[in-house]
Tab-separated table of C-alpha atoms and ligand atoms in Angstrom:
chain	number	residue	atom	x	y	z
J	1	MET	CA	0.027	-0.003	0.017
J	2	PRO	CA	1.614	3.330	-1.058
J	3	GLN	CA	2.175	5.792	1.742
J	4	TYR	CA	-0.098	8.495	0.348
J	5	GLN	CA	-3.659	7.902	-0.816
J	6	ALA	CA	-6.157	10.412	-2.246
J	7	VAL	CA	-8.246	12.001	0.519
J	8	LYS	CA	-11.610	10.218	1.153
J	9	GLY	CA	-14.320	11.673	-1.001
J	10	THR	CA	-11.863	12.867	-3.735
J	11	ARG	CA	-10.771	11.002	-6.818
J	12	ASP	CA	-8.150	11.008	-9.561
J	13	ILE	CA	-9.268	11.317	-13.202
J	14	PHE	CA	-6.995	9.532	-15.598
J	15	PRO	CA	-6.590	10.374	-19.308
J	16	GLU	CA	-9.275	8.100	-20.668
J	17	GLU	CA	-11.884	9.509	-18.320
J	18	ALA	CA	-10.485	13.035	-18.740
J	19	ALA	CA	-11.299	12.753	-22.444
J	20	ARG	CA	-14.864	12.104	-21.500
J	21	TRP	CA	-15.018	15.141	-19.244
J	22	LYS	CA	-13.593	17.258	-22.094
J	23	TYR	CA	-16.223	15.927	-24.437
J	24	VAL	CA	-19.070	16.828	-22.052
J	25	GLU	CA	-17.459	20.258	-21.387
J	26	GLY	CA	-17.260	20.838	-25.097
J	27	VAL	CA	-21.004	20.146	-25.545
J	28	VAL	CA	-21.720	22.485	-22.610
J	29	ASP	CA	-19.536	25.268	-24.119
J	30	ALA	CA	-21.131	24.948	-27.506
J	31	LEU	CA	-24.688	25.042	-26.186
J	32	ALA	CA	-23.947	27.870	-23.800
J	33	SER	CA	-22.605	29.868	-26.708
J	34	LEU	CA	-25.723	29.000	-28.798
J	35	TYR	CA	-27.930	30.273	-26.002
J	36	GLY	CA	-25.839	33.462	-25.459
J	37	PHE	CA	-24.245	32.492	-22.159
J	38	SER	CA	-20.595	33.552	-21.478
J	39	GLU	CA	-18.188	31.856	-19.150
J	40	ILE	CA	-17.415	33.159	-15.723
J	41	ARG	CA	-14.647	31.780	-13.444
J	42	ILE	CA	-14.733	32.668	-9.799
J	43	PRO	CA	-12.471	31.911	-6.881
J	44	VAL	CA	-12.482	28.470	-5.214
J	45	PHE	CA	-12.770	30.078	-1.762
J	46	GLU	CA	-14.765	33.000	-0.426
J	47	TYR	CA	-15.487	34.602	2.925
J	48	THR	CA	-17.591	32.137	4.972
J	49	GLU	CA	-20.216	34.820	5.565
J	50	LEU	CA	-21.130	34.876	1.851
J	51	PHE	CA	-22.279	31.218	2.021
J	52	ARG	CA	-23.937	31.665	5.445
J	53	ARG	CA	-25.989	34.574	4.066
J	54	GLY	CA	-26.415	33.308	0.551
J	55	ILE	CA	-27.282	29.672	1.212
J	56	GLY	CA	-28.918	30.008	4.588
J	57	SER	CA	-27.793	28.896	8.018
J	58	THR	CA	-30.533	26.249	8.361
J	59	THR	CA	-29.258	24.296	5.319
J	60	ASP	CA	-27.202	21.119	5.660
J	61	ILE	CA	-24.618	22.719	3.494
J	62	VAL	CA	-23.947	25.606	5.890
J	63	GLY	CA	-24.795	23.666	9.005
J	64	LYS	CA	-22.467	20.758	8.601
J	65	GLU	CA	-20.873	20.421	5.129
J	66	MET	CA	-18.621	23.380	4.680
J	67	PHE	CA	-14.824	23.150	4.586
J	68	THR	CA	-14.036	26.264	6.607
J	69	PHE	CA	-10.612	27.532	7.625
J	70	GLN	CA	-8.981	30.532	9.134
J	71	PRO	CA	-5.786	31.658	7.353
J	72	ASP	CA	-4.389	33.337	10.476
J	73	PRO	CA	-5.720	33.985	13.986
J	74	LYS	CA	-6.897	37.461	13.077
J	75	GLY	CA	-8.057	36.629	9.498
J	76	ARG	CA	-11.666	36.353	8.477
J	77	SER	CA	-13.029	32.853	8.200
J	78	LEU	CA	-12.864	31.431	4.667
J	79	THR	CA	-14.734	28.484	3.099
J	80	LEU	CA	-14.100	26.359	0.051
J	81	ARG	CA	-17.066	27.026	-2.247
J	82	PRO	CA	-19.844	24.447	-1.700
J	83	GLU	CA	-21.851	25.782	-4.632
J	84	MET	CA	-21.468	28.442	-7.319
J	85	THR	CA	-24.510	30.677	-7.262
J	86	ALA	CA	-23.559	32.737	-4.220
J	87	GLY	CA	-20.094	33.391	-5.645
J	88	VAL	CA	-21.438	34.357	-9.090
J	89	MET	CA	-23.948	36.783	-7.492
J	90	ARG	CA	-21.179	38.191	-5.285
J	91	ALA	CA	-19.037	38.792	-8.349
J	92	ALA	CA	-21.938	40.392	-10.223
J	93	LEU	CA	-22.671	42.747	-7.326
J	94	GLN	CA	-19.075	43.525	-6.507
J	95	HIS	CA	-18.318	44.517	-10.067
J	96	ASN	CA	-21.675	46.147	-10.682
J	97	LEU	CA	-22.231	44.013	-13.776
J	98	LEU	CA	-25.811	45.003	-14.194
J	99	ALA	CA	-24.844	48.648	-14.604
J	100	SER	CA	-23.038	47.820	-17.863
J	101	ALA	CA	-25.940	45.784	-19.308
J	102	PRO	CA	-29.324	45.008	-17.743
J	103	VAL	CA	-29.117	41.296	-18.483
J	104	HIS	CA	-26.150	38.993	-17.877
J	105	LYS	CA	-26.106	35.370	-18.959
J	106	LEU	CA	-23.220	33.530	-17.350
J	107	TYR	CA	-22.159	29.860	-17.206
J	108	TYR	CA	-19.448	27.979	-15.414
J	109	THR	CA	-17.800	24.682	-14.784
J	110	GLY	CA	-15.834	24.090	-11.573
J	111	GLU	CA	-14.985	22.134	-8.480
J	112	LEU	CA	-17.032	22.270	-5.291
J	113	PHE	CA	-16.423	21.035	-1.772
J	114	ARG	CA	-18.934	19.600	0.703
J	115	LYS	CA	-18.129	17.597	3.816
J	116	GLU	CA	-20.714	14.907	3.047
J	117	ARG	CA	-20.370	11.166	3.817
J	118	PRO	CA	-18.825	9.800	0.616
J	119	GLN	CA	-20.761	7.177	-1.319
J	120	ALA	CA	-21.436	6.281	-4.928
J	121	GLY	CA	-22.189	9.594	-6.750
J	122	ARG	CA	-21.446	11.590	-3.605
J	123	GLN	CA	-18.041	13.109	-3.084
J	124	ARG	CA	-16.374	15.745	-0.928
J	125	GLN	CA	-14.849	17.322	-4.056
J	126	PHE	CA	-17.130	17.227	-7.061
J	127	SER	CA	-17.788	19.301	-10.145
J	128	GLN	CA	-20.750	21.112	-11.622
J	129	PHE	CA	-21.557	23.009	-14.710
J	130	GLY	CA	-24.348	25.532	-14.568
J	131	ALA	CA	-25.767	28.808	-15.722
J	132	GLU	CA	-27.122	31.917	-14.180
J	133	LEU	CA	-29.355	34.416	-15.990
J	134	LEU	CA	-29.252	37.695	-14.091
J	135	GLY	CA	-31.395	40.770	-14.521
J	136	VAL	CA	-34.649	39.303	-15.878
J	137	SER	CA	-37.494	38.075	-13.744
J	138	SER	CA	-39.833	36.316	-16.046
J	139	PRO	CA	-41.242	32.895	-16.756
J	140	ALA	CA	-39.390	33.111	-20.135
J	141	ALA	CA	-36.066	33.521	-18.328
J	142	VAL	CA	-36.545	30.462	-16.110
J	143	ALA	CA	-37.827	28.491	-19.052
J	144	GLU	CA	-34.718	29.467	-20.981
J	145	VAL	CA	-32.343	28.023	-18.345
J	146	ILE	CA	-34.385	24.854	-18.094
J	147	THR	CA	-34.435	24.497	-21.834
J	148	MET	CA	-30.641	24.943	-22.075
J	149	MET	CA	-30.030	22.338	-19.320
J	150	MET	CA	-32.362	19.865	-20.962
J	151	GLU	CA	-30.723	20.548	-24.357
J	152	VAL	CA	-27.325	19.607	-22.889
J	153	PHE	CA	-28.852	16.215	-21.776
J	154	ARG	CA	-30.455	15.712	-25.173
J	155	SER	CA	-27.277	16.550	-27.107
J	156	LEU	CA	-25.347	14.049	-24.994
J	157	GLY	CA	-27.919	11.419	-25.822
J	158	LEU	CA	-29.130	10.848	-22.266
J	159	GLN	CA	-32.425	8.941	-21.934
J	160	GLY	CA	-34.951	8.456	-19.144
J	161	LEU	CA	-34.168	11.586	-17.091
J	162	LYS	CA	-37.056	12.959	-15.053
J	163	LEU	CA	-37.688	16.683	-14.711
J	164	ARG	CA	-39.696	17.564	-11.617
J	165	ILE	CA	-40.910	21.087	-11.166
J	166	ASN	CA	-42.739	23.132	-8.528
J	167	SER	CA	-43.532	26.702	-7.609
J	168	LEU	CA	-42.354	28.053	-4.286
J	169	GLY	CA	-44.401	31.249	-4.791
J	170	ASP	CA	-43.276	34.721	-3.592
J	171	THR	CA	-42.141	35.705	-0.151
J	172	ASP	CA	-45.709	36.333	1.153
J	173	ASP	CA	-46.910	32.957	-0.174
J	174	ARG	CA	-44.113	31.228	1.632
J	175	LEU	CA	-44.716	33.108	4.874
J	176	ARG	CA	-48.368	31.971	4.881
J	177	TYR	CA	-47.306	28.449	3.992
J	178	ARG	CA	-44.639	28.472	6.711
J	179	CYS	CA	-47.311	29.175	9.328
J	180	ALA	CA	-49.511	26.427	7.887
J	181	LEU	CA	-46.610	23.940	8.133
J	182	GLN	CA	-45.856	24.975	11.736
J	183	ASP	CA	-49.558	24.439	12.632
J	184	TYR	CA	-49.489	21.070	10.866
J	185	PHE	CA	-46.221	19.668	12.293
J	186	SER	CA	-46.399	21.160	15.845
J	187	PRO	CA	-48.853	18.551	17.249
J	188	PHE	CA	-46.358	15.866	16.074
J	189	HIS	CA	-43.372	17.539	17.785
J	190	ASP	CA	-42.540	14.418	19.770
J	191	ILE	CA	-42.158	12.186	16.763
J	192	LEU	CA	-39.952	14.603	14.778
J	193	ASP	CA	-36.257	13.938	14.668
J	194	ASP	CA	-33.827	16.534	16.083
J	195	ALA	CA	-33.081	18.130	12.718
J	196	SER	CA	-36.796	18.503	11.928
J	197	LYS	CA	-37.490	19.945	15.387
J	198	GLU	CA	-34.916	22.657	14.674
J	199	ARG	CA	-36.343	23.239	11.217
J	200	LEU	CA	-39.821	23.558	12.647
J	201	GLU	CA	-38.646	26.731	14.396
J	202	LYS	CA	-36.300	28.139	11.764
J	203	ASN	CA	-37.442	26.846	8.371
J	204	PRO	CA	-40.319	24.354	8.355
J	205	LEU	CA	-40.249	24.052	4.551
J	206	ARG	CA	-37.040	22.093	4.930
J	207	ILE	CA	-38.800	19.342	6.861
J	208	LEU	CA	-40.336	18.351	3.519
J	209	ASP	CA	-36.774	17.675	2.275
J	210	SER	CA	-36.169	15.128	5.056
J	211	LYS	CA	-35.187	11.690	3.861
J	212	ASN	CA	-36.014	10.138	7.310
J	213	PRO	CA	-38.283	7.113	6.503
J	214	ALA	CA	-40.147	7.462	9.760
J	215	LEU	CA	-41.375	10.939	8.732
J	216	GLN	CA	-42.488	10.164	5.163
J	217	GLU	CA	-46.129	9.452	5.979
J	218	LEU	CA	-46.410	12.669	7.976
J	219	ILE	CA	-44.711	14.649	5.198
J	220	VAL	CA	-47.107	13.183	2.519
J	221	GLY	CA	-50.060	14.524	4.549
J	222	ALA	CA	-48.616	18.033	4.967
J	223	PRO	CA	-50.349	21.012	3.337
J	224	LYS	CA	-49.227	21.781	-0.252
J	225	LEU	CA	-47.415	24.990	-0.956
J	226	TYR	CA	-49.284	25.243	-4.221
J	227	ASP	CA	-52.560	25.837	-2.307
J	228	TYR	CA	-51.022	28.959	-0.718
J	229	LEU	CA	-49.857	30.646	-3.926
J	230	ASN	CA	-51.486	33.951	-4.900
J	231	PRO	CA	-52.976	34.241	-8.413
J	232	ALA	CA	-49.892	36.054	-9.827
J	233	SER	CA	-47.566	33.248	-8.588
J	234	VAL	CA	-49.885	30.629	-10.146
J	235	GLN	CA	-49.946	32.502	-13.426
J	236	ASP	CA	-46.175	32.816	-13.458
J	237	PHE	CA	-45.823	29.068	-12.904
J	238	GLU	CA	-48.364	28.225	-15.561
J	239	LYS	CA	-46.450	30.385	-18.065
J	240	VAL	CA	-43.246	28.430	-17.380
J	241	LEU	CA	-45.092	25.188	-17.954
J	242	TYR	CA	-46.593	26.575	-21.151
J	243	TYR	CA	-43.082	27.256	-22.503
J	244	LEU	CA	-41.907	23.745	-21.585
J	245	ASP	CA	-45.007	22.193	-23.289
J	246	GLU	CA	-44.324	24.285	-26.344
J	247	ARG	CA	-40.800	23.056	-26.492
J	248	ASN	CA	-41.790	19.391	-25.866
J	249	ILE	CA	-39.899	19.231	-22.641
J	250	ALA	CA	-41.533	16.574	-20.503
J	251	TYR	CA	-41.924	17.321	-16.754
J	252	GLU	CA	-43.777	16.195	-13.728
J	253	ILE	CA	-45.210	18.689	-11.182
J	254	ASP	CA	-43.989	17.727	-7.747
J	255	TYR	CA	-45.699	19.739	-5.022
J	256	ARG	CA	-43.251	18.516	-2.418
J	257	LEU	CA	-40.159	19.792	-4.216
J	258	VAL	CA	-38.673	22.611	-2.161
J	259	ARG	CA	-34.941	22.154	-2.717
J	260	GLY	CA	-32.370	22.587	-0.033
J	261	LEU	CA	-31.404	26.171	-0.525
J	262	ASP	CA	-33.168	29.139	1.048
J	263	TYR	CA	-32.911	31.653	-1.732
J	264	TYR	CA	-35.331	30.107	-4.230
J	265	CYS	CA	-38.650	31.718	-5.173
J	266	ASN	CA	-41.252	30.849	-7.776
J	267	THR	CA	-40.022	28.043	-9.984
J	268	ALA	CA	-37.784	25.287	-8.571
J	269	PHE	CA	-36.826	22.214	-10.544
J	270	GLU	CA	-34.743	19.072	-10.255
J	271	VAL	CA	-33.654	16.350	-12.686
J	272	THR	CA	-33.149	12.789	-11.577
J	273	SER	CA	-31.786	9.714	-13.189
J	274	SER	CA	-33.059	6.248	-12.372
J	275	GLU	CA	-29.570	5.048	-13.217
J	276	LEU	CA	-28.052	6.594	-10.103
J	277	GLY	CA	-29.476	4.738	-7.049
J	278	ALA	CA	-29.789	6.651	-3.761
J	279	GLN	CA	-28.028	9.833	-5.009
J	280	ASP	CA	-30.341	10.236	-7.977
J	281	ALA	CA	-30.345	14.014	-8.443
J	282	ILE	CA	-28.369	14.934	-11.441
J	283	GLY	CA	-29.140	18.688	-11.490
J	284	GLY	CA	-31.506	21.326	-10.451
J	285	GLY	CA	-32.182	24.993	-10.134
J	286	GLY	CA	-34.760	27.620	-10.113
J	287	ARG	CA	-35.410	31.341	-9.593
J	288	TYR	CA	-33.676	33.220	-6.761
J	289	ASP	CA	-34.655	36.826	-6.936
J	290	GLY	CA	-34.063	37.244	-3.191
J	291	LEU	CA	-30.410	36.310	-3.134
J	292	ALA	CA	-28.923	39.722	-4.127
J	293	ARG	CA	-30.683	41.512	-1.196
J	294	GLU	CA	-29.602	38.696	1.140
J	295	LEU	CA	-26.056	39.566	0.080
J	296	GLY	CA	-26.473	43.223	0.927
J	297	SER	CA	-27.683	44.654	-2.395
J	298	SER	CA	-29.964	47.636	-1.992
J	299	VAL	CA	-32.002	46.480	-5.038
J	300	ASP	CA	-33.388	43.136	-6.042
J	301	VAL	CA	-31.536	41.294	-8.785
J	302	ALA	CA	-33.853	38.961	-10.665
J	303	ALA	CA	-32.090	35.649	-11.280
J	304	SER	CA	-32.617	32.072	-12.421
J	305	GLY	CA	-30.137	29.285	-12.899
J	306	PHE	CA	-29.327	25.625	-12.798
J	307	ALA	CA	-26.418	23.440	-11.755
J	308	VAL	CA	-25.684	19.943	-12.952
J	309	GLY	CA	-23.286	17.470	-11.193
J	310	MET	CA	-20.631	16.349	-13.638
J	311	GLU	CA	-19.742	13.081	-11.857
J	312	ARG	CA	-23.364	11.926	-11.793
J	313	LEU	CA	-23.848	12.961	-15.359
J	314	LEU	CA	-20.812	10.939	-16.404
J	315	ILE	CA	-21.927	7.910	-14.395
J	316	THR	CA	-25.307	8.002	-16.114
J	317	MET	CA	-23.694	8.381	-19.548
J	318	GLU	CA	-21.419	5.457	-18.873
J	319	LYS	CA	-24.359	3.261	-17.814
J	320	GLN	CA	-26.264	4.215	-20.978
J	321	GLY	CA	-23.200	3.339	-23.132
J	322	LEU	CA	-22.956	6.877	-24.475
J	323	PHE	CA	-19.130	6.826	-24.523
J	324	ASP	CA	-18.875	3.626	-26.586
J	325	ALA	CA	-19.328	5.404	-29.874
J	326	LEU	CA	-16.852	8.201	-29.123
J	327	THR	CA	-14.161	8.050	-31.849
J	328	PRO	CA	-11.048	10.179	-32.066
J	329	GLN	CA	-11.646	13.250	-34.201
J	330	CYS	CA	-8.350	13.149	-36.017
J	331	PRO	CA	-5.864	10.400	-36.926
J	332	LEU	CA	-2.954	9.665	-34.734
J	333	VAL	CA	0.304	8.822	-36.480
J	334	TYR	CA	3.046	6.793	-34.823
J	335	VAL	CA	6.483	7.415	-36.287
J	336	VAL	CA	8.481	4.175	-36.193
J	337	VAL	CA	12.231	4.453	-36.345
J	338	GLN	CA	13.900	1.488	-38.012
J	339	GLN	CA	17.468	2.287	-36.847
J	340	GLN	CA	18.425	4.493	-34.067
J	341	ASP	CA	20.911	6.591	-36.141
J	342	LEU	CA	17.756	7.881	-37.893
J	343	ALA	CA	16.152	8.964	-34.641
J	344	ASP	CA	16.924	12.670	-35.196
J	345	HIS	CA	15.531	12.589	-38.716
J	346	ALA	CA	12.391	10.856	-37.346
J	347	LEU	CA	12.086	13.598	-34.719
J	348	GLN	CA	12.278	16.267	-37.453
J	349	ILE	CA	9.442	14.517	-39.344
J	350	THR	CA	7.425	14.330	-36.106
J	351	CYS	CA	7.801	18.060	-35.700
J	352	ARG	CA	6.720	18.688	-39.282
J	353	LEU	CA	3.567	16.645	-38.786
J	354	ARG	CA	2.742	18.295	-35.496
J	355	ASN	CA	3.297	21.718	-37.052
J	356	ALA	CA	0.690	20.744	-39.638
J	357	ALA	CA	-1.661	19.937	-36.727
J	358	ILE	CA	-1.421	16.144	-37.210
J	359	LYS	CA	-1.456	14.231	-33.917
J	360	THR	CA	1.881	12.437	-33.822
J	361	GLU	CA	3.654	10.204	-31.371
J	362	ILE	CA	7.210	8.892	-31.375
J	363	ASP	CA	9.229	6.653	-29.090
J	364	LEU	CA	11.614	8.752	-26.934
J	365	ALA	CA	13.338	5.811	-25.270
J	366	ALA	CA	15.263	4.239	-28.247
J	367	ARG	CA	13.212	1.046	-28.059
J	368	SER	CA	13.215	-1.763	-30.625
J	369	MET	CA	10.980	-1.601	-33.693
J	370	LYS	CA	8.878	-4.397	-32.247
J	371	ALA	CA	8.351	-2.408	-29.006
J	372	GLN	CA	7.507	0.667	-31.029
J	373	MET	CA	4.819	-1.181	-33.013
J	374	ARG	CA	3.398	-2.546	-29.789
J	375	GLU	CA	3.158	0.906	-28.390
J	376	ALA	CA	1.489	2.177	-31.644
J	377	ASN	CA	-1.200	-0.455	-31.207
J	378	ARG	CA	-1.568	0.138	-27.497
J	379	ILE	CA	-2.240	3.851	-27.933
J	380	LYS	CA	-4.640	2.982	-30.822
J	381	ALA	CA	-2.644	4.910	-33.441
J	382	SER	CA	-4.359	5.022	-36.831
J	383	TYR	CA	-1.162	4.930	-38.900
J	384	ALA	CA	2.438	3.883	-38.499
J	385	LEU	CA	4.947	5.988	-40.479
J	386	PHE	CA	8.194	4.149	-41.089
J	387	VAL	CA	11.501	5.958	-41.114
J	388	GLY	CA	14.396	3.880	-42.478
J	389	THR	CA	17.481	4.416	-44.608
J	390	THR	CA	15.668	3.887	-47.867
J	391	GLU	CA	12.901	6.355	-46.874
J	392	LYS	CA	15.490	8.962	-45.900
J	393	ALA	CA	17.440	8.432	-49.205
J	394	THR	CA	14.412	8.494	-51.514
J	395	GLY	CA	12.181	10.907	-49.569
J	396	LEU	CA	9.308	8.396	-49.838
J	397	TYR	CA	7.909	7.124	-46.572
J	398	ALA	CA	5.856	4.051	-45.914
J	399	LEU	CA	2.529	4.912	-44.237
J	400	LYS	CA	0.662	1.887	-42.832
J	401	ASN	CA	-2.998	2.023	-41.996
J	402	LEU	CA	-3.035	0.004	-38.813
J	403	SER	CA	-6.622	-1.115	-39.093
J	404	THR	CA	-6.504	-2.325	-42.710
J	405	SER	CA	-2.687	-3.036	-42.904
J	406	GLU	CA	-2.735	-1.184	-46.247
J	407	GLN	CA	0.609	0.529	-46.936
J	408	THR	CA	1.394	3.443	-49.256
J	409	MET	CA	4.653	5.146	-50.171
J	410	LEU	CA	4.280	8.897	-49.961
J	411	SER	CA	6.571	11.986	-50.077
J	412	LEU	CA	6.463	14.168	-47.029
J	413	GLU	CA	4.356	16.782	-48.937
J	414	ALA	CA	1.889	14.158	-50.181
J	415	LEU	CA	1.756	12.682	-46.671
J	416	LEU	CA	0.911	16.009	-45.143
J	417	GLU	CA	-1.750	16.591	-47.756
J	418	PHE	CA	-3.223	13.128	-47.217
J	419	LEU	CA	-3.355	13.348	-43.460
J	420	CYS	CA	-4.800	16.811	-43.429
J	421	GLU	CA	-7.641	15.828	-45.787
J	422	PRO	CA	-10.966	15.376	-44.059
J	423	THR	CA	-11.457	12.072	-45.884
J	424	ALA	CA	-8.370	10.671	-44.207
J	425	ASN	CA	-10.020	11.383	-40.843
J	426	GLY	CA	-13.272	9.800	-42.116
J	427	GLN	CA	-11.537	6.659	-43.302
J	428	LEU	CA	-9.901	6.381	-40.000
J	429	GLN	CA	-13.014	6.139	-38.003
J	430	SER	CA	-14.536	3.428	-40.075
A	501	LIG	P1	-27.166	21.169	-5.467
A	501	LIG	O1	-26.226	22.322	-5.623
A	501	LIG	O2	-27.115	20.531	-4.162
A	501	LIG	O3	-28.533	21.490	-5.992
A	501	LIG	O4	-26.579	20.104	-6.439
A	501	LIG	C1	-26.717	20.125	-7.842
A	501	LIG	C2	-26.120	18.835	-8.419
A	501	LIG	O5	-24.740	18.707	-7.992
A	501	LIG	C3	-26.815	17.611	-7.858
A	501	LIG	O6	-27.954	17.307	-8.592
A	501	LIG	C4	-25.722	16.602	-8.041
A	501	LIG	O7	-25.719	16.120	-9.379
A	501	LIG	C5	-24.416	17.359	-7.830
A	501	LIG	N1	-23.923	17.146	-6.423
A	501	LIG	C6	-24.357	17.769	-5.327
A	501	LIG	N2	-23.649	17.307	-4.269
A	501	LIG	C7	-22.794	16.407	-4.723
A	501	LIG	C8	-21.703	15.599	-4.125
A	501	LIG	N3	-21.441	15.657	-2.781
A	501	LIG	N4	-21.053	14.731	-4.887
A	501	LIG	C9	-21.269	14.707	-6.216
A	501	LIG	N5	-22.276	15.407	-6.841
A	501	LIG	C10	-22.939	16.291	-6.119
């Protein structure tokens, strides 16, 4: 057993898997650009207070999952980001983004940190991609972020995901509902677990999030938030559903969906995958117009967004065989040196190919020809290019297609032309 192991709840991503991440990130980048979202990158740690205010002190994240540290005895407490939205909003407010343009559409990919008990699909360091649409408070805006998220899933070929959606109403709706929940749960105080007892005082909506099996029957009988919505909130929600219907995005209304974070209002949604077992949430989001004020802004900033867990997305894609058909986009050439006194010449050719943007590998350890060929096959090279005395003297090089064993003699110019042609790439993948 080596002396050092990766920390529990973190993992290493090796090249084959990293290629899958890149592929997914590429699809996210392309769709974000199509929908007019630009990338934002924010710091990995922030002042702890930002998350306490922005996420809410009654949430599990703030209550028990944050990696918090103090850089020096007098320094302010810092926390590794457990989610992105608070940081994005902090950046937007700090730099007064909305003064330069009334609407900002931002997206991100990045690592997050939560001190949760690690299990399949749940880590202490994990990644999300997501989007935040700031400055517009409308059903069309929330429908736009849902559409973009679902479009990412569709483009990746994912099947069988379930989108659940609910309305949390406005602040007044939730205040009335909060009282109704307190009235409902208070007589059962003795059977509530400790966490729910605390939530009953501070944030009874969160009792509905409880996974405690002993409370499920009680939770099912609780009043529905939907019944406490005012007509404007109902109309807002119906308009969101109208857009989803129009776009053929299937959903299920789930009146119990409240989501863990305090800053949501109106629409909230979550996507689950049956492929994932206990940790089945793959992404979620909603509208959070109240967050900016919570962070000290003197004005409201309308906002909607979503976040999707990369690890769970990749697990689902793997289970659905969506990586099986991924083929390299361009041919890989392995330069095989027949005699070591030609190694420098082979390296020059390698540079020429790479300068022409052709993926090229060469042995750097003066290994035998047999070992070089083995390596070419191991790394799934498409072609072997042989460099021997005859080749050097005549200027004609043998290029062997490693899947068909077909061999052609080509000058360096003809070789470059052939390998750069789109048809060469096409042939390769067959
Ligand atoms: P949340 O910010 O809690 O709404 O999470 C959004 C998505 O991030 C979830 O649906 C998961 O896919 C993913 N996620 C959240 N927590 C974890 C975790 N500890 N490990 C892996 N993925 C996570």
